[in-house]
Amino acid sequence: MIALVVVSHSRALASAAVELATQMVTGREGLHVGVAAGLDGTTLGTDAGAVAQALVRADEASAGAGVLVLLDLGSAVLSAEMALELVPPEVAGRVRLSPAPVVEGLVAAVVAAASGADLHTCAHEAEVGLAPKIAHLGCDPPRPAGGSVPALPSGRAAELSVVAEHGLHARPAARLVGVAAEVAPQTRVMVRNLTSGRGPVDALSLSGVATLDARQGHVLLVEAEGPRAAEVLGRLSELAASGFGDLPAALEPLEEATRLAPAVSEEPGIAGSGLDAAIGPVVRIEAPLDPDLRVAADPDTERRAVREAVKLAVAKLGELAGHARRHLGEGQAEVFEAHAVLLSDPQIHADVEERIAGGASGARAWSDAVDDAARRFADLPDPYQRERGQDVHSIGERVLRVLMGAEEPEVLGQGVLVVDELDPALAISLNASTVQGVITRRGGGTGHGVLIASSRGVPVLTGAGDAVDVPEGTIIAFDVRTGILEIDPDDERRATFETMLEGRRRERRHAIDNAHVAAATTDGLGVAVRANVSSLAVARLGAGLGAEGSGLVRTEAVFAQWRHAPSVEQQTEVYAAIADAYAPHPVTIRTWDVGGDKSLPFIPGRVEHNPFLGARGVRAFAADPALLLDQLEAICRVAVDRRVRVMFPMVTTADDVVAMRRLLERAAARAGLAEVAARLDVGIMVEVPAAALRIRELAADLDFVSIGSNDLAQYTLAAERGNTTLSPWSDPLEPAVLQLVRHVADHLPPGVVLGVCGAMAADPDVVGLLVGLGVHELSASAATVPMVKERLRTGSARGFRELADRALTCRDAAAVRELLHARIGRQAV
């Protein structure tokens, strides 16, 4: 392998360039990149003697293969030429000085060298290193040495989609080159950009691949000829499915619990099954700590012990945040950072101080103060906020362990973990190769521990209660989709469950492989499958998993952490970035949906006896529409050159539609964008029975409507969706809810598109039923998009219609669910 040397006036510049270039290759064995730069660590200049020494070391490392030298300017060139006179002639004969730009040339040369290219090829790659930048900026790129690259006369080919946000930039392009290099020279690989028409180029050339200017949404044609053609095309297809290693890692905490999130990991065992179901023996962590086992010392000693324990707990949370950021993404890292903030809560510390002064030990004072704080959360009306009490318990347990000298909790065996609540730290540290699933006695699906485990592909069933108080080792099976929980199933039931799991494994693998294939029934009915979005990170994840735009941008979730209202300019920037993530597909921006179980710090709430029947959605802005006008102006600005739609929540009457139309026109007029508002697609959420029953009148002047199945079920069945005790009365598969969906589909004005963006749209078992009821598009949680699309491809529009007709005549939701499972079972057979 050739060696490289960088000669520069600045040691810092040279070292940074080397670091950047070597980041482009995964295997650095045998790769030598020397530096001869600066007169010392801070003084600019070049030293011919130092360059000569670097050349000799590089020549030895290359074992005679040659040394390529990259230089910056001026005296660097003179010093390198003088150095050639200082080294033995045979060494000088193996050195080539390159006129290539240092940064771009070094990156290209390092990738070429790591792939085994000779000195001539590496030098050429360095010298055309500027070609990608020139091509991107619209100039004609330099022609490859020796003329155009000849196409392969024959061989295999595959089309690869570019799905990552930044396209095929240097690092992912280097990964493609690395795979092609492993089969060279026996097998040649050529690449062309079918979208832009650029190419073909040799896949061994980083500069060539980069000049394809492959951006997100482009399609590459890769051709291979030789004995390993099929192998390399398969590997490149896998690489492309991962965004060439550049897809975002995970969902953020505000996103709903997901079922198919692909765990992007750097270590074994972090990825779970992602199957929404599990079977295995019950395992537990060790028993809870008893704070009374710590004997109280004098108050000063106890205070110091608590302070030290909190300090150590904060440090550990920092480690966990770093771990989460590397393996799960920024959003999950913020969970642990938020926990560290909770540890400084002055109210908790004042309570601890008072209890210690009264004679309690630090452990008992801390435990009782945390319990009181958690109870304050439990008394809040908002279900999401109530579940934040889990976070308080989590940080309380962490500090208590330090005070008691206990180790981190460990899962004592392999199987299904049963816990009271799932702590985020435990969720991120679970060995997913031994923990098949988790069941919690308390808590709901929005707990941070649940979200982290779900994003890792570990199935979690929440709120199981005392039913799981069984001895360790007892076989337990559960299915999150259906809510089925079986304790100690007999051999026949176990076999049935294992068969179901294996079927889901096969289906999931196939769904991920075909995530970017459009969803169409076997008889040709196309169904748009979009993603619900609660952050830019989630938008990018959805795009990478094949979502055809967004059917619901939850703006109140996107800005949930903002303490002050975002300006029009700030909103415009965020919405534009989300739209860009899905281009050329559309995104549907829902206006502020506050009230009921949703709140925002910058939108004043009002005390209401029954907030779910109060000033929700558009009603919240009837008296003061200022914030809504700002939002509508931002949407209009984005719509100037991007495909966006606007959707209004909690619409009940025709007057609501008229009022919202007028506000949109008003916002557009003040921005000078009246023509944009006139062509903007406008829709409403159908969440209350009144809107469903009078949909013909409400949708007379609309482009689309979207059924929020969670709220429609809540209001039709008079059962608060966040109240777990009302679960038997809040099933969206209740025939009354399905009848309303069919009514909306049958009574929409011609040309109005019908979508569903609630939880039903993310359930692969249910989506065929929705299509049969007359739904045209679905918006699911980002991670479930591949499975939703896959399930739609397995049935016909006629079959889905017949299924829906039968479901409408069922006695209750349980009967509908049995009907769905019977159909899925027949398909599996």
XYZ file of N, CA, C and O in Angstrom, residues 493-560:
272
model
N -50.517 -23.460 22.807
C -50.506 -22.009 22.713
C -49.087 -21.487 22.510
O -48.867 -20.519 21.762
N -48.121 -22.103 23.155
C -46.730 -21.683 22.981
C -46.294 -21.880 21.544
O -45.646 -21.009 20.945
N -46.642 -23.033 20.963
C -46.268 -23.306 19.576
C -46.915 -22.300 18.629
O -46.281 -21.805 17.689
N -48.169 -21.963 18.890
C -48.874 -20.978 18.060
C -48.187 -19.618 18.147
O -48.001 -18.929 17.141
N -47.789 -19.253 19.358
C -47.151 -17.964 19.562
C -45.790 -17.919 18.867
O -45.437 -16.914 18.234
N -45.023 -19.002 18.986
C -43.710 -19.031 18.331
C -43.856 -18.955 16.810
O -43.059 -18.293 16.133
N -44.875 -19.616 16.278
C -45.115 -19.548 14.837
C -45.440 -18.122 14.403
O -44.970 -17.636 13.369
N -46.251 -17.445 15.233
C -46.590 -16.055 14.935
C -45.340 -15.174 14.952
O -45.144 -14.336 14.064
N -44.470 -15.365 15.918
C -43.250 -14.568 16.009
C -42.350 -14.784 14.794
O -41.798 -13.838 14.241
N -42.219 -16.030 14.366
C -41.368 -16.314 13.224
C -41.938 -15.692 11.961
O -41.207 -15.142 11.125
N -43.250 -15.698 11.831
C -43.882 -15.050 10.695
C -43.625 -13.555 10.687
O -43.372 -12.954 9.635
N -43.675 -12.940 11.860
C -43.413 -11.500 11.942
C -41.952 -11.194 11.626
O -41.647 -10.163 11.022
N -41.054 -12.076 12.029
C -39.641 -11.855 11.710
C -39.432 -11.829 10.202
O -38.753 -10.948 9.661
N -40.006 -12.803 9.517
C -39.852 -12.855 8.063
C -40.473 -11.632 7.402
O -39.888 -11.020 6.509
N -41.680 -11.279 7.862
C -42.380 -10.137 7.274
C -41.612 -8.842 7.517
O -41.510 -7.983 6.635
N -41.049 -8.697 8.690
C -40.315 -7.476 9.018
C -39.067 -7.338 8.147
O -38.769 -6.263 7.626
N -38.341 -8.440 7.989
C -37.137 -8.385 7.148
C -37.504 -7.978 5.721
O -36.838 -7.159 5.092
N -38.556 -8.573 5.209
C -38.984 -8.265 3.846
C -39.459 -6.830 3.735
O -39.200 -6.148 2.735
N -40.167 -6.347 4.766
C -40.678 -4.974 4.749
C -39.546 -3.961 4.720
O -39.598 -2.970 3.976
N -38.520 -4.164 5.528
C -37.386 -3.242 5.549
C -36.667 -3.247 4.203
O -36.270 -2.195 3.686
N -36.523 -4.433 3.603
C -35.858 -4.525 2.301
C -36.613 -3.759 1.224
O -36.015 -3.281 0.250
N -37.933 -3.661 1.368
C -38.764 -3.035 0.343
C -39.393 -1.729 0.820
O -40.428 -1.301 0.301
N -38.748 -1.082 1.786
C -39.338 0.109 2.398
C -39.611 1.214 1.386
O -40.558 1.988 1.539
N -38.815 1.302 0.336
C -38.965 2.407 -0.607
C -39.786 2.031 -1.842
O -39.883 2.810 -2.786
N -40.389 0.861 -1.792
C -41.300 0.461 -2.865
C -42.688 0.999 -2.534
O -43.147 0.908 -1.398
N -43.361 1.576 -3.521
C -44.682 2.155 -3.277
C -45.661 1.092 -2.809
O -45.553 -0.087 -3.165
N -46.633 1.507 -2.001
C -47.656 0.594 -1.499
C -48.804 0.551 -2.487
O -49.442 1.570 -2.762
N -49.081 -0.632 -3.034
C -50.213 -0.827 -3.934
C -50.775 -2.211 -3.680
O -50.030 -3.172 -3.436
N -52.091 -2.328 -3.714
C -52.729 -3.620 -3.503
C -52.464 -4.526 -4.694
O -51.994 -4.079 -5.749
N -52.783 -5.799 -4.532
C -52.508 -6.761 -5.606
C -53.309 -6.470 -6.860
O -52.927 -6.910 -7.943
N -54.430 -5.723 -6.735
C -55.207 -5.360 -7.920
C -54.994 -3.906 -8.328
O -55.804 -3.311 -9.026
N -53.870 -3.306 -7.856
C -53.419 -2.046 -8.412
C -53.878 -0.770 -7.750
O -53.628 0.322 -8.276
N -54.518 -0.841 -6.582
C -54.923 0.382 -5.888
C -53.741 0.942 -5.112
O -53.212 0.300 -4.207
N -53.314 2.159 -5.464
C -52.204 2.786 -4.756
C -52.676 3.488 -3.497
O -53.716 4.148 -3.485
N -51.900 3.327 -2.416
C -52.206 3.969 -1.143
C -50.966 4.730 -0.694
O -49.890 4.138 -0.558
N -51.104 6.025 -0.490
C -49.973 6.815 -0.019
C -49.753 6.540 1.463
O -50.693 6.639 2.256
N -48.544 6.177 1.832
C -48.202 5.924 3.226
C -47.205 6.985 3.662
O -46.082 7.046 3.155
N -47.630 7.831 4.574
C -46.814 8.942 5.031
C -46.457 8.736 6.499
O -46.869 7.758 7.112
N -45.691 9.672 7.057
C -45.223 9.536 8.439
C -45.729 10.686 9.292
O -45.798 11.831 8.846
N -46.079 10.371 10.538
C -46.333 11.404 11.536
C -44.991 11.968 11.987
O -44.034 11.215 12.192
N -44.912 13.274 12.158
C -43.641 13.928 12.476
C -43.781 14.760 13.737
O -44.706 15.567 13.860
N -42.864 14.557 14.664
C -42.833 15.368 15.882
C -41.512 16.104 16.050
O -41.308 16.792 17.036
N -40.602 15.953 15.085
C -39.318 16.642 15.134
C -38.641 16.462 13.787
O -39.025 15.602 12.988
N -37.618 17.260 13.542
C -36.875 17.120 12.292
C -36.175 15.766 12.231
O -36.094 15.144 11.168
N -35.678 15.285 13.382
C -35.024 13.973 13.403
C -35.992 12.875 12.984
O -35.638 11.957 12.242
N -37.231 12.956 13.450
C -38.230 11.957 13.090
C -38.573 12.071 11.607
O -38.799 11.069 10.924
N -38.617 13.297 11.091
C -38.887 13.481 9.661
C -37.830 12.773 8.828
O -38.136 12.074 7.853
N -36.574 12.933 9.208
C -35.490 12.297 8.453
C -35.567 10.772 8.568
O -35.302 10.050 7.601
N -35.933 10.295 9.750
C -36.076 8.853 9.921
C -37.171 8.329 9.015
O -37.000 7.308 8.342
N -38.312 9.025 8.975
C -39.414 8.580 8.135
C -39.032 8.550 6.667
O -39.372 7.607 5.944
N -38.322 9.576 6.212
C -37.884 9.606 4.818
C -36.969 8.426 4.519
O -37.062 7.805 3.456
N -36.101 8.104 5.455
C -35.193 6.972 5.267
C -35.887 5.637 5.267
O -35.366 4.646 4.753
N -37.094 5.581 5.836
C -37.839 4.320 5.906
C -38.959 4.253 4.875
O -39.854 3.425 4.985
N -38.913 5.123 3.882
C -39.835 4.983 2.763
C -41.120 5.770 2.859
O -42.019 5.583 2.024
N -41.269 6.642 3.850
C -42.497 7.440 3.956
C -42.596 8.399 2.778
O -41.623 9.059 2.418
N -43.777 8.497 2.204
C -44.001 9.352 1.038
C -44.536 10.710 1.506
O -45.652 11.110 1.183
N -43.728 11.374 2.293
C -44.132 12.644 2.862
C -44.655 12.471 4.278
O -44.536 11.401 4.881
N -45.232 13.531 4.798
C -45.817 13.490 6.137
C -47.295 13.841 6.055
O -47.676 14.850 5.449
N -48.117 13.021 6.672
C -49.539 13.303 6.748
C -49.908 14.067 7.994
O -51.076 14.440 8.170
N -48.931 14.289 8.873
C -49.202 15.003 10.119
C -47.894 15.496 10.721
O -47.099 14.698 11.231
N -47.661 16.794 10.653
C -46.563 17.415 11.389
C -47.170 17.998 12.660
O -47.941 18.952 12.617
N -46.839 17.398 13.795
C -47.391 17.835 15.083
C -46.597 19.065 15.553
O -45.613 18.934 16.277
N -47.021 20.219 15.156
C -46.234 21.416 15.456
C -46.128 21.673 16.949
O -45.123 22.211 17.424
N -47.134 21.285 17.713
C -47.045 21.482 19.165
C -45.987 20.564 19.766
O -45.415 20.871 20.821
N -45.679 19.446 19.122
C -44.603 18.571 19.586
C -43.245 19.075 19.118
O -42.253 19.019 19.850
N -43.195 19.588 17.888
C -41.940 20.116 17.348
C -41.393 21.227 18.242
O -40.187 21.330 18.483
N -42.301 22.065 18.765
C -41.878 23.207 19.578
C -42.185 23.013 21.057
O -42.262 23.992 21.804
N -42.334 21.775 21.479
C -42.748 21.504 22.864
C -41.745 22.007 23.897
O -42.127 22.345 25.022
